[in-house]
PDB file of C-alpha atoms in Angstrom:
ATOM      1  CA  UNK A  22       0.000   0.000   0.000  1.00  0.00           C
ATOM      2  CA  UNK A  23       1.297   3.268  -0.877  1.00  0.00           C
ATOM      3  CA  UNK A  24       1.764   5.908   1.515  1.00  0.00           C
ATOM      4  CA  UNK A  25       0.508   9.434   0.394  1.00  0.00           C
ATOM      5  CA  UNK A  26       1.266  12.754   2.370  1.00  0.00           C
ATOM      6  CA  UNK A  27      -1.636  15.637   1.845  1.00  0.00           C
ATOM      7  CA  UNK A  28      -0.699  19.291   2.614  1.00  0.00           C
ATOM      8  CA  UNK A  29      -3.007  22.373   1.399  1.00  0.00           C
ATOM      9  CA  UNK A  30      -1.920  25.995   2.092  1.00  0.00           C
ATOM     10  CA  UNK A  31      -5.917  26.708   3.254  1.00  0.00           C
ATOM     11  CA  UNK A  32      -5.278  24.604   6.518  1.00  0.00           C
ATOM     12  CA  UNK A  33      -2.149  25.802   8.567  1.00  0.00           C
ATOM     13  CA  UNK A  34       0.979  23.854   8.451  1.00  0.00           C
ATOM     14  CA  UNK A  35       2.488  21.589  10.867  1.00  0.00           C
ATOM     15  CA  UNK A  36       3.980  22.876  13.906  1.00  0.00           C
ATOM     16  CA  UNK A  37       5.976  19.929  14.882  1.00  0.00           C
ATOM     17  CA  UNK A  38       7.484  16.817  12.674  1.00  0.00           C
ATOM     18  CA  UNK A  39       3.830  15.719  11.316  1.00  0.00           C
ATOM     19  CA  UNK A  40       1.903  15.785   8.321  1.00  0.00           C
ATOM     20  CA  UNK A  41      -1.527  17.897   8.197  1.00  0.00           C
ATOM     21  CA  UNK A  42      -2.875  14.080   6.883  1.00  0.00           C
ATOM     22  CA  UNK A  43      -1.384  10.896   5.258  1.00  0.00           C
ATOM     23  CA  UNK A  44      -3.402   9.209   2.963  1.00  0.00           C
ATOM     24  CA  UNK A  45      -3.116   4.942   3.274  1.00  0.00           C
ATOM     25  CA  UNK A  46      -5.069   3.027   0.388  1.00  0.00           C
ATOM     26  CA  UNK A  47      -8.927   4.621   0.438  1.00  0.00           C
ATOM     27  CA  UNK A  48      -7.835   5.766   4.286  1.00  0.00           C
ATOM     28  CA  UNK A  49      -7.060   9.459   4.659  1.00  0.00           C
ATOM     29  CA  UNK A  50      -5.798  10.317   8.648  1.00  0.00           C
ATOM     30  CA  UNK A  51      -6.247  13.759   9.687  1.00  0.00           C
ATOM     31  CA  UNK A  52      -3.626  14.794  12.092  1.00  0.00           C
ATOM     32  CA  UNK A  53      -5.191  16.827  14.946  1.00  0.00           C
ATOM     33  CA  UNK A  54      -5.842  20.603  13.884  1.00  0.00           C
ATOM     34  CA  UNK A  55      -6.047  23.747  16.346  1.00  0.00           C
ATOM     35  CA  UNK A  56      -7.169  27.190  15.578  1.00  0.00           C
ATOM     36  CA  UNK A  57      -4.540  28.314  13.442  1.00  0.00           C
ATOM     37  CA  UNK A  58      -5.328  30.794  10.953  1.00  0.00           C
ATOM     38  CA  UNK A  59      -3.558  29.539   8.137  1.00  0.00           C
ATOM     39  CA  UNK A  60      -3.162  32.792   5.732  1.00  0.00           C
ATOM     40  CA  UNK A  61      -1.707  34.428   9.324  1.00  0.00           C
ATOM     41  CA  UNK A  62      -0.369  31.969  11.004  1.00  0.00           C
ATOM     42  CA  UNK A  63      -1.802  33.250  14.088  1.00  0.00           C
ATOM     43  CA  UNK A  64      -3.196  31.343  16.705  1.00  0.00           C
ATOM     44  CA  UNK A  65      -7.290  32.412  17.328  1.00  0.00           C
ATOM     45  CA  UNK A  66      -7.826  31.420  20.920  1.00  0.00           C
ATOM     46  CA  UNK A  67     -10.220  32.127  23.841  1.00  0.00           C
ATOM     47  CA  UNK A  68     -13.616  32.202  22.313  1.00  0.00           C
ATOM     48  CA  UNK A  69     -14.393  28.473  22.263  1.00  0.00           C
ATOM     49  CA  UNK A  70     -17.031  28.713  19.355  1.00  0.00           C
ATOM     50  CA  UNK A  71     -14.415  30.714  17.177  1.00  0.00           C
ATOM     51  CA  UNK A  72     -11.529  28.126  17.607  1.00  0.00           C
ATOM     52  CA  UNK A  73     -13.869  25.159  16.717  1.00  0.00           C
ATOM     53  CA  UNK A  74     -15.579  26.894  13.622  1.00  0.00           C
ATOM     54  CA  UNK A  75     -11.947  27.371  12.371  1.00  0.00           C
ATOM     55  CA  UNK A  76     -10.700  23.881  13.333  1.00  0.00           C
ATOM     56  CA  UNK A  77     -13.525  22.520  11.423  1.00  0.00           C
ATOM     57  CA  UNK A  78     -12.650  24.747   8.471  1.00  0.00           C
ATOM     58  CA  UNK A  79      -8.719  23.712   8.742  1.00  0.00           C
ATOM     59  CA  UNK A  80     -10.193  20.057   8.260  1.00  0.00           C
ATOM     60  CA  UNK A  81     -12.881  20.722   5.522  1.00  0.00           C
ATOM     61  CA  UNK A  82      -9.747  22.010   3.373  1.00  0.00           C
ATOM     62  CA  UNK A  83      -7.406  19.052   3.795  1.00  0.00           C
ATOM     63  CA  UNK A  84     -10.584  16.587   3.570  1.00  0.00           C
ATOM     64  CA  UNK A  85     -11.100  18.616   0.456  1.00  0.00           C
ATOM     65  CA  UNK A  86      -7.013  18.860  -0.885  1.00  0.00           C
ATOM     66  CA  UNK A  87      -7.232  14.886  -0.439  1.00  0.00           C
ATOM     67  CA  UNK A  88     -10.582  14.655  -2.119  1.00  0.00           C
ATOM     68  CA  UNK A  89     -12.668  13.977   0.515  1.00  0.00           C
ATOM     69  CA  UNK A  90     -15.926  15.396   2.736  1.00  0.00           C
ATOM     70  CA  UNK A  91     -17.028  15.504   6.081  1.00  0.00           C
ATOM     71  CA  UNK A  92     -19.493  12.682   5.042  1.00  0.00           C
ATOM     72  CA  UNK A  93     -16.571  10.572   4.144  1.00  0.00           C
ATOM     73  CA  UNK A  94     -15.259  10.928   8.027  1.00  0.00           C
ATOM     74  CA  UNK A  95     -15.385   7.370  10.048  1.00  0.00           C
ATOM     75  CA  UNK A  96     -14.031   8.706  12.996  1.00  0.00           C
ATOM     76  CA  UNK A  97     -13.124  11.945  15.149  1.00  0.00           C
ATOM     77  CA  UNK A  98     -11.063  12.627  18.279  1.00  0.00           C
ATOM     78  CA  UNK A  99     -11.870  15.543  19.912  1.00  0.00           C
ATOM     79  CA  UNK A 100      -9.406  16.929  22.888  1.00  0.00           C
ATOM     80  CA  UNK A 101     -10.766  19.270  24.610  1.00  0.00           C
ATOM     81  CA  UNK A 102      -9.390  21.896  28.130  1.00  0.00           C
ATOM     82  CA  UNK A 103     -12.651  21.927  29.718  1.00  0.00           C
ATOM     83  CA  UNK A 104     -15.639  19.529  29.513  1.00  0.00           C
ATOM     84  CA  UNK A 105     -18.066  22.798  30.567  1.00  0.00           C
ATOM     85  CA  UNK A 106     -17.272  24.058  26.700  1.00  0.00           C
ATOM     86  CA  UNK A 107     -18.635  20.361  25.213  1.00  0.00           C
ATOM     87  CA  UNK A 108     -21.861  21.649  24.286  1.00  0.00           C
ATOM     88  CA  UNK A 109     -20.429  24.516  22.399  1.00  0.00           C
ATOM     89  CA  UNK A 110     -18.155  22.618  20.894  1.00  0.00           C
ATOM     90  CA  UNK A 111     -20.483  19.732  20.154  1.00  0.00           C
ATOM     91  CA  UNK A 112     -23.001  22.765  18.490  1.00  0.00           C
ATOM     92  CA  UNK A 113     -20.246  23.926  16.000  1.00  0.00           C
ATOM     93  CA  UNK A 114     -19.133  20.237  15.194  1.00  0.00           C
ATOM     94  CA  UNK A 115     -22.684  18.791  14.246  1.00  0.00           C
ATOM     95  CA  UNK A 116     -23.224  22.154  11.775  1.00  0.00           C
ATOM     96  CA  UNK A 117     -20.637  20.453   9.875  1.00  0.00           C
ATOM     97  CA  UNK A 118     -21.491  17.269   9.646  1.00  0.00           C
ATOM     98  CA  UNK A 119     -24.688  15.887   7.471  1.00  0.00           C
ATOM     99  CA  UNK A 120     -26.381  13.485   9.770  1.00  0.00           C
ATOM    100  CA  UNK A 121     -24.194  10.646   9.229  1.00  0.00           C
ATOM    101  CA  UNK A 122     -21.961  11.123  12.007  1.00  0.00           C
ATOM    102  CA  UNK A 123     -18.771   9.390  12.711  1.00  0.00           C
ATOM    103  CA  UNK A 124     -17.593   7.469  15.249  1.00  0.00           C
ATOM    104  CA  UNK A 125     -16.017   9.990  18.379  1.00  0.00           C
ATOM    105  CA  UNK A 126     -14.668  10.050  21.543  1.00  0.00           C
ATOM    106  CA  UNK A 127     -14.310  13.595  23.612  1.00  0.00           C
ATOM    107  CA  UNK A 128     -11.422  13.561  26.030  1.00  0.00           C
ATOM    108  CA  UNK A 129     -10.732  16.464  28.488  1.00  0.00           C
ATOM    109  CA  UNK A 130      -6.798  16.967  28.617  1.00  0.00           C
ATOM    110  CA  UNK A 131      -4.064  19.066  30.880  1.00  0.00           C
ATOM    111  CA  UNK A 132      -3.083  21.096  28.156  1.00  0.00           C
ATOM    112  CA  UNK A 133      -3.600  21.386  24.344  1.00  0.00           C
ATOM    113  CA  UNK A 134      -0.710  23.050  21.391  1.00  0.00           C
ATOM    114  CA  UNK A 135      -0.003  26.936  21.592  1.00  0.00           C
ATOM    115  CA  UNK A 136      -3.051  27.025  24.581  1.00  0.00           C
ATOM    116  CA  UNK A 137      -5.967  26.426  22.487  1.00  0.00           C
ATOM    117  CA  UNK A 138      -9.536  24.802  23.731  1.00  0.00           C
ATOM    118  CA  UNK A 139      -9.734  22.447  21.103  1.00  0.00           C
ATOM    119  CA  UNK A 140      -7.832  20.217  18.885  1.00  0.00           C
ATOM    120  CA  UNK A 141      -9.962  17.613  16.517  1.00  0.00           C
ATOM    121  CA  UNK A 142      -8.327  15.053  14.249  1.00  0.00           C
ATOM    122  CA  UNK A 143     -10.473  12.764  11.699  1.00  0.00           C
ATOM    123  CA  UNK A 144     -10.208   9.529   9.680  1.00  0.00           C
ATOM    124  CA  UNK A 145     -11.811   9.488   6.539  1.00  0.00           C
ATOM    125  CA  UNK A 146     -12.797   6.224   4.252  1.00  0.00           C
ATOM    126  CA  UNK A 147     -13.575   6.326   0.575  1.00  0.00           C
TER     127      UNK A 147
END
């Protein structure tokens, strides 16, 4: 099976040694995205329903570099700082999706990349 890496300018770029997604067969995985601004590079935190929209947005455009949609997504990770903000988050998540929802766990963590909320990551099946 061939290994495939996927990178898009319209989702930001790695901030460590990782891929924004690597692409296995009909199996695209989504590394975990954060509220990154990718045409500043800035980091948009502090408003929890901000950061989500835009770490949603980071992974509609490298579902949609790798030629994928959010109703091709099997399965989601979310991480999250504080399990008060799941509702919010869970709200701007489900506006994205089409009904046919993935397979997802939520886990509330010590600390996230660059202090944000949220980080989400997604594997996607054609």
């Amino acid at each position: 099976m061939e290994k495939q890496i996927i990178k898009t300018s319209n989702a930001p770029a790695p901030i460590g040694p990782y891929n924004q997604a690597i692409k296995a067969g009909n199996t695209l995985y989504i590394s975990g995205q954060v509220a990154i601004d990718p045409v500043t590079n800035e980091v948009k935190k502090g408003d929890v329903v901000a950061e989500t929209h835009l770490v949603m947005k980071n992974l509609q455009a490298i579902l949609t570099e790798a030629g994928y949609t959010f109703a091709d997504v099997v399965k989601s990770t979310i991480f999250i700082m504080d399990m008060n903000d799941f509702g919010k988050i869970n709200e701007v998540y489900g506006q994205y999706l089409d009904g046919s929802y993935p397979a997802r766990e939520t886990v509330q963590v010590a600390g996230l990349p660059k202090g944000v909320s949220v980080e989400i990551s997604m594997i996607a099946v054609k």
